[in-house]
Coordinates of C-alpha atoms and ligand atoms in Angstrom, one line a residue:
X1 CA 47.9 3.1 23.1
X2 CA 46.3 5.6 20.5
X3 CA 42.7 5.1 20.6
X4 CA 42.9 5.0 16.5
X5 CA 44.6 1.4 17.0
X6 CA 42.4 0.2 19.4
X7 CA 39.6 1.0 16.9
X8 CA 41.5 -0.4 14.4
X9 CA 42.4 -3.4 16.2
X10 CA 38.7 -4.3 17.4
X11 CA 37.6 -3.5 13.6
X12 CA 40.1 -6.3 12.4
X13 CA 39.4 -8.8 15.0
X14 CA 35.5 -8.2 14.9
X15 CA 35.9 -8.7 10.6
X16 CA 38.2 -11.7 11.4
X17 CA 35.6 -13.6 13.9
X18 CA 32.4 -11.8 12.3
X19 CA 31.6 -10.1 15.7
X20 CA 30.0 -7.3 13.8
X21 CA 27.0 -7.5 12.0
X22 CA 27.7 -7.2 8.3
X23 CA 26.5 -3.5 7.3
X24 CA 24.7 -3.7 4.4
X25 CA 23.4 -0.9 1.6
X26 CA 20.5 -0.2 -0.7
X27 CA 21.7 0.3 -3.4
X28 CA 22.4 4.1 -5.2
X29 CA 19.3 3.7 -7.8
X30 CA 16.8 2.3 -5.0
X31 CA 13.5 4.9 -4.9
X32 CA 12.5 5.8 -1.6
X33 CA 8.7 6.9 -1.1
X34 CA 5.7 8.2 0.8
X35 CA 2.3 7.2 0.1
X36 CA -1.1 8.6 0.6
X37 CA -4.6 8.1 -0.2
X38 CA -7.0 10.3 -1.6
X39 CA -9.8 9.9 0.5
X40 CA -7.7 9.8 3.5
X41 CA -6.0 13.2 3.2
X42 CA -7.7 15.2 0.6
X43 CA -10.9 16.7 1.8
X44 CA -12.6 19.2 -0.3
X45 CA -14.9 15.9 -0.5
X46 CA -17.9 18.4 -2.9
X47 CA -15.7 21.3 -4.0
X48 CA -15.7 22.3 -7.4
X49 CA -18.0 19.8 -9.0
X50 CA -16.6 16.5 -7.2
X51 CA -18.8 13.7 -7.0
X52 CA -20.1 11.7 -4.1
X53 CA -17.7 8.6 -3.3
X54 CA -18.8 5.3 -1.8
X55 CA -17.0 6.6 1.2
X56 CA -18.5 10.3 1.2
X57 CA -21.7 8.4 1.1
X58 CA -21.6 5.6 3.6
X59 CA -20.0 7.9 6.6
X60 CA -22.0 10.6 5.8
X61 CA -25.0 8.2 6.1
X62 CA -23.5 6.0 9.2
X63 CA -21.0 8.2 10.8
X64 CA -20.9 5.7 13.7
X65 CA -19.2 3.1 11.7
X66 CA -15.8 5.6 12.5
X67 CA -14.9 4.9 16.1
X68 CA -14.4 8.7 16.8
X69 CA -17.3 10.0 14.3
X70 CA -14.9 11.6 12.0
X71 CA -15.0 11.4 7.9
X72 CA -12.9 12.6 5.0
X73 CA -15.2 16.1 4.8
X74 CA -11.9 17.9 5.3
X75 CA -9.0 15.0 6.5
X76 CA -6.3 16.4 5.8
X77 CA -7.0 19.4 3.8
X78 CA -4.4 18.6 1.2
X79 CA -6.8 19.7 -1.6
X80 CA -5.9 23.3 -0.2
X81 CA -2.5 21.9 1.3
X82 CA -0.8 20.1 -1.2
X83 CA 2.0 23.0 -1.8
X84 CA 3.0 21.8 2.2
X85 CA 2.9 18.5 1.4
X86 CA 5.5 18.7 -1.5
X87 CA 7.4 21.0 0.9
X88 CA 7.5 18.0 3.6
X89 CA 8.5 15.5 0.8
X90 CA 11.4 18.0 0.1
X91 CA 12.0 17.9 3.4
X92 CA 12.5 14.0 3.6
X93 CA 14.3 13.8 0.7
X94 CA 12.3 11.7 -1.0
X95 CA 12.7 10.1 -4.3
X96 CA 8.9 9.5 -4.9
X97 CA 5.6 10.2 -3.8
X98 CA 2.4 7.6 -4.1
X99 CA -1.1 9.1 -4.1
X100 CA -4.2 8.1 -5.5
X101 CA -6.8 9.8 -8.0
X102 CA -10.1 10.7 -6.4
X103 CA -12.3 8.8 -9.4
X104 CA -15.4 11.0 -8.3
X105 CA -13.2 14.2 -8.8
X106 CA -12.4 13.6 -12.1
X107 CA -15.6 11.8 -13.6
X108 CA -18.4 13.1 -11.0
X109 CA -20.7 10.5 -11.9
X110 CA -17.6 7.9 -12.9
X111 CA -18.7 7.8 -16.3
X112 CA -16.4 10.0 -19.0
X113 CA -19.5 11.9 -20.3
X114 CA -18.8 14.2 -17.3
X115 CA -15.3 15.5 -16.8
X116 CA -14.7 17.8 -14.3
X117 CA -11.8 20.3 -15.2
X118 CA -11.6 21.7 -11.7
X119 CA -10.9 18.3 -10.6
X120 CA -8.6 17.4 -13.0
X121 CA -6.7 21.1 -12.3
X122 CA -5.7 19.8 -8.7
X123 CA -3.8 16.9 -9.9
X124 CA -2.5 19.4 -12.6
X125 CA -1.1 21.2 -10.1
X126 CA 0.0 18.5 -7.5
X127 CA 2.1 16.8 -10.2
X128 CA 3.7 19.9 -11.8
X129 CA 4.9 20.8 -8.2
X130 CA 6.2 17.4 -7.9
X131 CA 8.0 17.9 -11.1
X132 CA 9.6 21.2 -10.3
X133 CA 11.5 19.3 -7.3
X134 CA 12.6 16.1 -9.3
X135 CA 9.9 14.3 -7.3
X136 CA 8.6 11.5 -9.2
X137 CA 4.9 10.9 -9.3
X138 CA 3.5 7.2 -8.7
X139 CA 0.0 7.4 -9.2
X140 CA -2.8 4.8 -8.0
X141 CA -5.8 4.8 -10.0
X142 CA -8.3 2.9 -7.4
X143 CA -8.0 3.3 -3.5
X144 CA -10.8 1.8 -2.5
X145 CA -13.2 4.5 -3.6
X146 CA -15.8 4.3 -6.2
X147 CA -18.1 6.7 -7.7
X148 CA -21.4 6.5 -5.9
X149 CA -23.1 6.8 -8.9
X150 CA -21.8 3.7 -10.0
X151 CA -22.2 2.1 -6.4
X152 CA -25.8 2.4 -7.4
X153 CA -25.5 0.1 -10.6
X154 CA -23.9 -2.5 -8.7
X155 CA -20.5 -1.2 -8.0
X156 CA -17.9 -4.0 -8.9
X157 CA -21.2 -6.7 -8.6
X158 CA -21.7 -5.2 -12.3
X159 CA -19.6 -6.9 -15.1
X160 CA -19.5 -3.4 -16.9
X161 CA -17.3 -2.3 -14.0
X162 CA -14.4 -2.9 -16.1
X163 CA -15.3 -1.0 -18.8
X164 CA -16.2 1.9 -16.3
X165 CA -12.6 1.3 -15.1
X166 CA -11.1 1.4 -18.3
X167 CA -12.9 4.8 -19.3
X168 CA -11.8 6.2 -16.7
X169 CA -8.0 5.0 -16.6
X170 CA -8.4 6.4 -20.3
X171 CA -9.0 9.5 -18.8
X172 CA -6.2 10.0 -16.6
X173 CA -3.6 8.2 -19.2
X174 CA -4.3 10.3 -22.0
X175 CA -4.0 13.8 -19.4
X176 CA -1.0 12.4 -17.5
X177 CA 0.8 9.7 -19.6
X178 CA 3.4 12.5 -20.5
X179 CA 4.0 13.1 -17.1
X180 CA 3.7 10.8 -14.7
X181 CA 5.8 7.2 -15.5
X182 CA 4.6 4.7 -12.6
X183 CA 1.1 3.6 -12.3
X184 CA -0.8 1.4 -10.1
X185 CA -4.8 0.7 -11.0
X186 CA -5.5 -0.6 -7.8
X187 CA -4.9 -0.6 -4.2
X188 CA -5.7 -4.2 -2.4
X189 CA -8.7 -5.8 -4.5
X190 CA -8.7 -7.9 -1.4
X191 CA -11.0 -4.7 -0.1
X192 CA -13.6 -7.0 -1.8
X193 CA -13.3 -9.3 1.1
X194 CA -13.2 -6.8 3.9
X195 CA -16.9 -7.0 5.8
X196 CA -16.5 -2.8 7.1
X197 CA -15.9 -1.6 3.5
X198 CA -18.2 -0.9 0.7
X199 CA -18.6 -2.5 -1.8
X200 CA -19.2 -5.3 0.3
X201 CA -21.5 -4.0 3.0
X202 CA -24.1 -6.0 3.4
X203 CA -22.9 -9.1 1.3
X204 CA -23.2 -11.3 4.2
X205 CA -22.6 -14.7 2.5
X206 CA -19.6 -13.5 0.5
X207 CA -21.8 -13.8 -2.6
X208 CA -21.2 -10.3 -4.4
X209 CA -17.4 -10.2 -2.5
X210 CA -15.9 -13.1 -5.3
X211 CA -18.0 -11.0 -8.0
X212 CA -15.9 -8.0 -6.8
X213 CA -13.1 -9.8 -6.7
X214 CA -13.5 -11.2 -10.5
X215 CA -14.2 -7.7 -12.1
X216 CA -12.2 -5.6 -9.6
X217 CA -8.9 -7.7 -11.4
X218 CA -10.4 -8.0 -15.1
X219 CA -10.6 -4.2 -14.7
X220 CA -6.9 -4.0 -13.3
X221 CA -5.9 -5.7 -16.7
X222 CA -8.4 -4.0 -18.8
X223 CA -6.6 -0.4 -17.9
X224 CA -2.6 -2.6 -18.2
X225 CA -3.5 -3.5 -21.9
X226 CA -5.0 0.2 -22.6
X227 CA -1.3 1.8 -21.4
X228 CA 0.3 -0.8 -22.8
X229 CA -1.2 -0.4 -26.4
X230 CA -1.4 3.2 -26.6
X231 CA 1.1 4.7 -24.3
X232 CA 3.8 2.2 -23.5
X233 CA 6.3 2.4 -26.1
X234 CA 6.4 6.2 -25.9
X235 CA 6.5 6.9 -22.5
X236 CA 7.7 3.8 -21.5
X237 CA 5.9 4.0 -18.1
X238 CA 5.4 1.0 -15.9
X239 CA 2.3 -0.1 -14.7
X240 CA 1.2 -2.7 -11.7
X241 CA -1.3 -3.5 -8.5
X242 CA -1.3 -3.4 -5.2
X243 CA -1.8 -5.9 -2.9
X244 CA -1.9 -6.8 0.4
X245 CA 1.2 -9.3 1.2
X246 CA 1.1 -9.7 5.4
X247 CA 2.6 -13.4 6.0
X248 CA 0.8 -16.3 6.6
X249 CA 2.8 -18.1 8.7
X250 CA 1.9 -21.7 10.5
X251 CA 1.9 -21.7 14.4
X252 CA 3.8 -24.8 15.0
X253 CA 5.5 -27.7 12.6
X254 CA 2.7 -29.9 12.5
X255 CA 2.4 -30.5 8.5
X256 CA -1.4 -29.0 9.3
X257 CA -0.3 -26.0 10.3
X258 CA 1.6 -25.8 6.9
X259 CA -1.3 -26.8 5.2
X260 CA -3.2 -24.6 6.9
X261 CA -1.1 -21.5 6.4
X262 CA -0.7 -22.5 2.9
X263 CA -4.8 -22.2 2.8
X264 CA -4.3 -18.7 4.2
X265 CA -1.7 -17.7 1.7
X266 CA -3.9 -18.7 -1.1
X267 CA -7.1 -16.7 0.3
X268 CA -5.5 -13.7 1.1
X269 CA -2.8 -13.2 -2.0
X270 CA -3.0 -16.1 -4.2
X271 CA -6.4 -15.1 -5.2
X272 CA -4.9 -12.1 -7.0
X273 CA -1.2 -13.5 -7.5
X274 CA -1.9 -16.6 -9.4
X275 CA -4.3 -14.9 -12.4
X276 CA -1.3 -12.2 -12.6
X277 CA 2.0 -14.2 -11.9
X278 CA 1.7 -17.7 -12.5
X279 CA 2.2 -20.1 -15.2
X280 CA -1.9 -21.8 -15.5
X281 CA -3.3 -18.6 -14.8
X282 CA -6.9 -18.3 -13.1
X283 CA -7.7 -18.2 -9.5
X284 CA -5.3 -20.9 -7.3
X285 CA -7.1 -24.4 -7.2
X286 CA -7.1 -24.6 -3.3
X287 CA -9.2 -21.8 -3.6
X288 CA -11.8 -23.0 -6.2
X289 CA -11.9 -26.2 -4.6
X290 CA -12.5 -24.9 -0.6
X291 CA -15.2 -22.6 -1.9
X292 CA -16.9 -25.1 -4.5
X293 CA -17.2 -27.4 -1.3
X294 CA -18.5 -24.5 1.4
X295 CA -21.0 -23.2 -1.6
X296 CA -22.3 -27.1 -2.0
X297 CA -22.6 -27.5 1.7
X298 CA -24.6 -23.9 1.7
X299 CA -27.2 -24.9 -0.6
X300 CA -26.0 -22.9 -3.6
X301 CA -26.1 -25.1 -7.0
X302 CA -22.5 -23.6 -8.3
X303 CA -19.7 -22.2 -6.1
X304 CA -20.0 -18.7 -5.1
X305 CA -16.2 -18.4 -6.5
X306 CA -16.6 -17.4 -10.2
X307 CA -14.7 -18.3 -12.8
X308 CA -12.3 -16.5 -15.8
X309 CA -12.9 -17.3 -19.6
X310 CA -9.9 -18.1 -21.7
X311 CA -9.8 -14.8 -22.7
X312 CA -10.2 -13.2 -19.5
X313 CA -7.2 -14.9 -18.6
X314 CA -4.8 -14.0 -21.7
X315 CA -5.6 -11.1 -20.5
X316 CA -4.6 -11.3 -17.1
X317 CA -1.2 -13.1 -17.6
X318 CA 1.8 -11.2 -17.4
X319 CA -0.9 -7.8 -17.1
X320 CA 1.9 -6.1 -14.7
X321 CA 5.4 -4.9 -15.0
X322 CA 5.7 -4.5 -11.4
X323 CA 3.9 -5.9 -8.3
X324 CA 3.4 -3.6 -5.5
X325 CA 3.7 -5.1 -1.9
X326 CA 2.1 -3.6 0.8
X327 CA 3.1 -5.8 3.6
X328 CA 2.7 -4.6 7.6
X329 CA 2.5 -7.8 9.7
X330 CA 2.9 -11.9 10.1
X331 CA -0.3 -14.1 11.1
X332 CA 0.0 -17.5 12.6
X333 CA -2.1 -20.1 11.8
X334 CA -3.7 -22.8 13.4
X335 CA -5.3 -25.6 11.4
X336 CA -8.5 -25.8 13.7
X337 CA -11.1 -23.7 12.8
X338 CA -13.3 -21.0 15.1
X339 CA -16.8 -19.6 14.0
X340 CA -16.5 -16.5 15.2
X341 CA -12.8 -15.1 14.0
X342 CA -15.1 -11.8 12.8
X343 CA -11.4 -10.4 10.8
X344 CA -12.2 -11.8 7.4
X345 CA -15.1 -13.1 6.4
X346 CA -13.3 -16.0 3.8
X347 CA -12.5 -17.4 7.1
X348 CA -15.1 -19.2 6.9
X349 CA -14.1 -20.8 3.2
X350 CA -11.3 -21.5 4.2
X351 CA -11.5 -23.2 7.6
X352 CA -8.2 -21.6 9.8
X353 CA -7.5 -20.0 12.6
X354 CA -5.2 -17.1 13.0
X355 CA -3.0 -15.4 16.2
X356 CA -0.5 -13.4 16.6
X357 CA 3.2 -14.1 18.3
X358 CA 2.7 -13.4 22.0
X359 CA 6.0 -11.2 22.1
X360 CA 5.6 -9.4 19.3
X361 CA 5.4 -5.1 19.9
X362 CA 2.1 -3.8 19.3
X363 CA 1.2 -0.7 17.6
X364 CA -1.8 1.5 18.2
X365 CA -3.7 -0.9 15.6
X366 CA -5.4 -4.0 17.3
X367 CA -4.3 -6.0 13.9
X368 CA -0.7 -4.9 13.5
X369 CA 2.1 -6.3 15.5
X370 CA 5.7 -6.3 14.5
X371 CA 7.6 -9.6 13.1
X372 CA 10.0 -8.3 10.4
X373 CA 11.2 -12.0 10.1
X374 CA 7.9 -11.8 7.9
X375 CA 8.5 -9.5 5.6
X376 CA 11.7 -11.5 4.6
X377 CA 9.8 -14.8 4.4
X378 CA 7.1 -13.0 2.3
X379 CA 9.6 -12.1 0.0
X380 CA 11.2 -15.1 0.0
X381 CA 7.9 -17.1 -1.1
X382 CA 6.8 -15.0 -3.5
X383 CA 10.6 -15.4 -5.2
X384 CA 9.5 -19.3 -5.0
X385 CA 6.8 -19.8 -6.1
X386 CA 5.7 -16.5 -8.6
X387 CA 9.3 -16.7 -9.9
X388 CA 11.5 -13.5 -8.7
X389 CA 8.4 -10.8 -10.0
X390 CA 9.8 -7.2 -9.7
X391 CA 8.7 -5.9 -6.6
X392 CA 8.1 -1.8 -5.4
X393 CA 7.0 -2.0 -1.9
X394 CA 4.0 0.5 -2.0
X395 CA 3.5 0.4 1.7
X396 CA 4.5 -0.4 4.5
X397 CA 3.9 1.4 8.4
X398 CA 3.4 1.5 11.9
X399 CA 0.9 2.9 14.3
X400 CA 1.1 5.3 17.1
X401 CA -0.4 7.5 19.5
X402 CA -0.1 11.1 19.2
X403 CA 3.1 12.3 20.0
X404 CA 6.2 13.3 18.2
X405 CA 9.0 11.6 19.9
X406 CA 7.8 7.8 18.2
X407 CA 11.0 5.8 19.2
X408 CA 8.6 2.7 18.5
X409 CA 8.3 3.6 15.1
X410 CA 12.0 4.0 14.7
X411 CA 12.5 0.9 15.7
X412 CA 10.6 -1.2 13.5
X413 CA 11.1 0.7 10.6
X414 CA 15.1 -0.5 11.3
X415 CA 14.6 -4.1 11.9
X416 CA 12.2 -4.1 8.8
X417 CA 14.7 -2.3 6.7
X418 CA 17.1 -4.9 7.8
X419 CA 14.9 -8.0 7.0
X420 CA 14.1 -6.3 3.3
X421 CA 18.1 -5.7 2.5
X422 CA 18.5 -9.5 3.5
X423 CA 15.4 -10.3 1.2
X424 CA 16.9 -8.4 -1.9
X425 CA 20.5 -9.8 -0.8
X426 CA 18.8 -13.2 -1.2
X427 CA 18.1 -12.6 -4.1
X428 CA 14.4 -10.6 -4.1
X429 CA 14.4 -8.0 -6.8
X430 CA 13.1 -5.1 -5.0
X431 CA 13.2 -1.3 -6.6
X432 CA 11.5 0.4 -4.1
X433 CA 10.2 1.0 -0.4
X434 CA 7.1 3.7 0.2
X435 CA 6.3 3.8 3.9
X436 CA 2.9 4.8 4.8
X437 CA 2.3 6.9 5.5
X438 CA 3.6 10.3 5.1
X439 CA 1.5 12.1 7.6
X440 CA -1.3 11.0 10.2
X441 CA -4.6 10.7 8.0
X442 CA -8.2 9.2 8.0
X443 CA -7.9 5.3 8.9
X444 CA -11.2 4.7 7.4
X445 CA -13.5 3.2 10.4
X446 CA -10.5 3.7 13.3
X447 CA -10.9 7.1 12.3
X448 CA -7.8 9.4 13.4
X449 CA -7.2 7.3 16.7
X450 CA -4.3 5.5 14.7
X451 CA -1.5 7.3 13.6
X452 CA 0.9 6.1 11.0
X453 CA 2.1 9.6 9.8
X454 CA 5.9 10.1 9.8
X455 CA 4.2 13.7 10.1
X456 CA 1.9 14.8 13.1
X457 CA -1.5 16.1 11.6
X458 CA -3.0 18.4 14.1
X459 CA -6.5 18.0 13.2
X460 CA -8.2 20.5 15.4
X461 CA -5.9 22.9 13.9
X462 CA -7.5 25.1 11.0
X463 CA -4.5 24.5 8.7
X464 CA -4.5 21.1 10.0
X465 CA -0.6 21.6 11.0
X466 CA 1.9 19.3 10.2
X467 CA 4.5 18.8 12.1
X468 CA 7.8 15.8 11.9
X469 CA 8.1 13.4 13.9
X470 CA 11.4 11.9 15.4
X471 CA 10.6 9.1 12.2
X472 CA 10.9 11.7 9.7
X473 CA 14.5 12.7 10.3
X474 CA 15.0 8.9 10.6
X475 CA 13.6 8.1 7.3
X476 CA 15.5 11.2 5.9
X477 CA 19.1 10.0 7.1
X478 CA 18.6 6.5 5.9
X479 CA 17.5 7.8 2.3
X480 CA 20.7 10.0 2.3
X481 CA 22.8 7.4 3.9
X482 CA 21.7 4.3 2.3
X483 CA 22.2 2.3 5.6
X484 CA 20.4 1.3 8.5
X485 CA 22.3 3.6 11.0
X486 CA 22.2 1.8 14.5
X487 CA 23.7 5.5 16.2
X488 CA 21.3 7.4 14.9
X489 CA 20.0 10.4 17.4
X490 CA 18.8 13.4 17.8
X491 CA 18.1 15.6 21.2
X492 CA 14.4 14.3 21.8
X493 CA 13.1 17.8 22.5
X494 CA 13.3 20.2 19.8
X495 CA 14.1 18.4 16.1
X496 CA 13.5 20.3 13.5
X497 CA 13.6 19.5 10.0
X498 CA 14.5 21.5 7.0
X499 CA 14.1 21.3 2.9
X500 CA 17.3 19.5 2.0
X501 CA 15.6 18.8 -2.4
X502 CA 18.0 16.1 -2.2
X503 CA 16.4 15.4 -5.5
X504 CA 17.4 18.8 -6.8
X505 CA 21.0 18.2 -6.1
X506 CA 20.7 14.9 -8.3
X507 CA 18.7 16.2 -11.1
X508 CA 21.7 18.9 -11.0
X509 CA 24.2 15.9 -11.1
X510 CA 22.3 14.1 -13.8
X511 CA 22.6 17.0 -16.1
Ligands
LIG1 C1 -3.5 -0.3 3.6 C2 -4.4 0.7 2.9 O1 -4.0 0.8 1.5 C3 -4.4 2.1 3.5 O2 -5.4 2.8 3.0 C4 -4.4 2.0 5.0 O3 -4.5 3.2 5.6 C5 -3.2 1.2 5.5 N1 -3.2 -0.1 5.0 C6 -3.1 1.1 7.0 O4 -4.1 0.4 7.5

């Protein structure tokens, strides 16, 4: 028989008895991205007039906080390589690219009496060369690095903090508003939790870490309503936060598992969720009532969990058109409690106890294991219970080794593309997907042992080469395709990848 029928025949018969796993598509408009981080690529950390970060300042001061001793001094190099960086997002095809502001670059001291114009010309140009390609800009305004200068009057401890923010989002709107249309003020105010990060170094009792968390949101909305009074209706840009949305998931079916991953949920997102996306507004009352009871049983007179004024929290309401998801991994949770956990210091607050699925791959990051089953679920409960918000997943990534041929990364990128297509068939309404990241970069205190680039860095290199991983050409065929390609392959020696401006070809198209 003609091979044609026998395709044709097992075709039919694997529709007819749903043998074949339904293929499903992202849709034309969906935006594929990249994402970086200032910090963690730029270098050039005191050339032409920037100022000291909290991160410049702490590594240069305890370099042995980094596992391999390295800092952002030079990372990357993309403040003399960003022209190569455009050309790699050319060569991925990419619809968007997310990077973040350097707030010390711009405002040395973080205040707006200093601008620094040199500063400001490297976004100038990193923007316009986006433009030329059809690349479109998504710019973060916070990732995770604050002016030193401002460290030094309490960081996000001081209530003027959001005005500080606001100034300086003011800055960057009135320079870029023209020009760039997707904004994100910050990147994981949970980073006011994490023990190894300023600003909470040192803040052993979680004290200064709700404080953070309180003004490190009030600024968030204070720079929404700013864009939203002055620049929305001409620019008609979009503007929302990050967060960090792993899955909290319980270990067993015991209703005190639920409860207890419930507990998690509401520590690690809700916190920041409920003043944005729900109805009553304020920090979630699991929250305020776990840490009113811990602060009681520590001595303290009030809970160390502050609270919002009405005002604040008109103010937070509805203070994002999108809500960037940056989800990587699933954590199971036990309702017993340990002392010593170490990950997160809320822990103790909020009395769990977390693992990880025995089976589950593991990447080059002791905390990230893959369950893509999680990313759906995520999706699924935010739907429920923050009602269907407008999602742009801002990152998501795996960690390797060095090595170009990352098959493991391949891999999880496809089941985790296949558990987001089910989430938005279910109904999630999801616009984008940025994985992170686009090249190997500094992983703040793992230094450059873990790799999440889709691009190599060679860092011993003096033009800190890039070169594309097996991923790259994988990530580049899904964004043409649209589909999760099971076939997909290449030779494993010798891939090469070459500037395709996909966008160029649609800009043409448009016109
Ligand atoms: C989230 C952070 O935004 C980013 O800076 C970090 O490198 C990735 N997670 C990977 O850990």
């Amino acid at each position: 028989m003609d091979t044609r029928w026998v395709v044709f025949i097992f075709s039919l018969l694997s529709a007819t008895c749903g043998w074949a796993e339904k293929q499903r598509k992202f849709k034309d408009d969906f935006l594929f991205g990249v994402s970086t981080s200032a910090y963690q690529i730029e270098g050039g950390w005191n050339e032409d007039g920037k100022g000291e970060s909290i991160w410049d300042h702490h590594l240069h001061k305890h370099p042995e906080v980094v596992i391999d001793f390295v800092n952002g001094d030079v990372a990357c190099d993309s403040y003399h390589l960003y022209k190569r960086d455009v050309e790699m997002l050319r060569e991925l095809g990419v619809d968007f690219y997310r990077f973040s502001i350097s707030w010390s670059r711009v405002l040395p001291t973080g205040l707006p009496n200093t601008i620094n114009e040199a500063g400001f010309a490297y976004y100038d140009n990193l923007i316009d060369e986006l433009l030329k390609y059809n690349i479109i800009p998504m710019v973060t305004l916070y990732h995770f690095e604050l002016p030193q200068r401002l460290q030094l009057l309490g960081g996000w401890s001081n209530p003027l903090s959001v005005q500080w923010f606001q100034d300086y989002a003011g800055q960057v709107f009135k320079r870029y508003a023209n020009k760039v249309k997707y904004w994100i003020t910050i990147n994981q105010p949970s980073v006011c939790m994490e023990p190894y990060a300023p600003p909470a170094l040192g803040d052993e009792d979680a004290v200064g870490a709700y404080i953070c968390v309180k003004h490190i949101l009030l600024a968030h909305a204070a720079a929404y309503r700013l864009y939203e009074k002055e620049y929305k209706k001409k620019y008609k840009g979009q503007v929302g936060i990050s967060l960090s949305l792993n899955l909290y998931d319980p270990v067993d079916n015991r209703t005190e598992s639920e409860e207890a991953a419930e507990r998690a949920r509401q520590f690690a997102s809700g916190l920041y969720l409920n003043p944005i996306w729900s109805k009553e507004g304020g920090f979630p009352s699991v929250v305020k009532e776990l840490v009113a009871k811990v602060s009681k049983k520590e001595g303290f007179p009030k809970s160390r969990l502050p609270e919002f004024t009405e005002e604040e929290n008109k103010a937070l309401k509805g203070s994002a058109d999108f809500l960037g998801m940056n989800h990587y991994t699933t954590f199971l949770v036990y309702p017993e409690s340990e002392k010593n956990v170490g990950e997160l210091w809320y822990i103790g607050d909020l009395d769990v106890r977390i693992t990880r699925g025995e089976k589950w791959e593991e990447a080059m990051s002791p905390w990230l294991k893959s369950a893509p089953y999680g990313l759906y679920k995520a999706c699924l409960y935010l739907n429920k219970h923050y009602d269907y918000p407008q999602i742009i997943i801002t990152e998501h990534g795996w960690s390797t080794d060095t090595g170009l041929n990352d098959t493991g990364r391949i891999t999880v990128m496809k089941e985790y593309f296949k558990a987001l297509l089910l989430a938005i068939e279910d109904g999630t309404e999801v616009k984008g997907y940025s994985y992170w990241s686009l090249m190997d970069n500094l992983e703040w205190i793992s230094g450059i042992m873990e790799r999440f680039g889709l691009y190599e860095v060679d860092f011993h290199s003096e033009n800190k080469t890039r070169t594309a991983r097996k991923s790259a050409l994988f990530y580049k065929h899904t964004i043409e395709k649209k589909i999760i390609d099971e076939s997909w392959d290449i030779d494993d020696k010798d891939f090469k990848i070459e500037i395709s401006d996909r966008r160029m070809k649609k800009k043409k198209d448009e016109l």
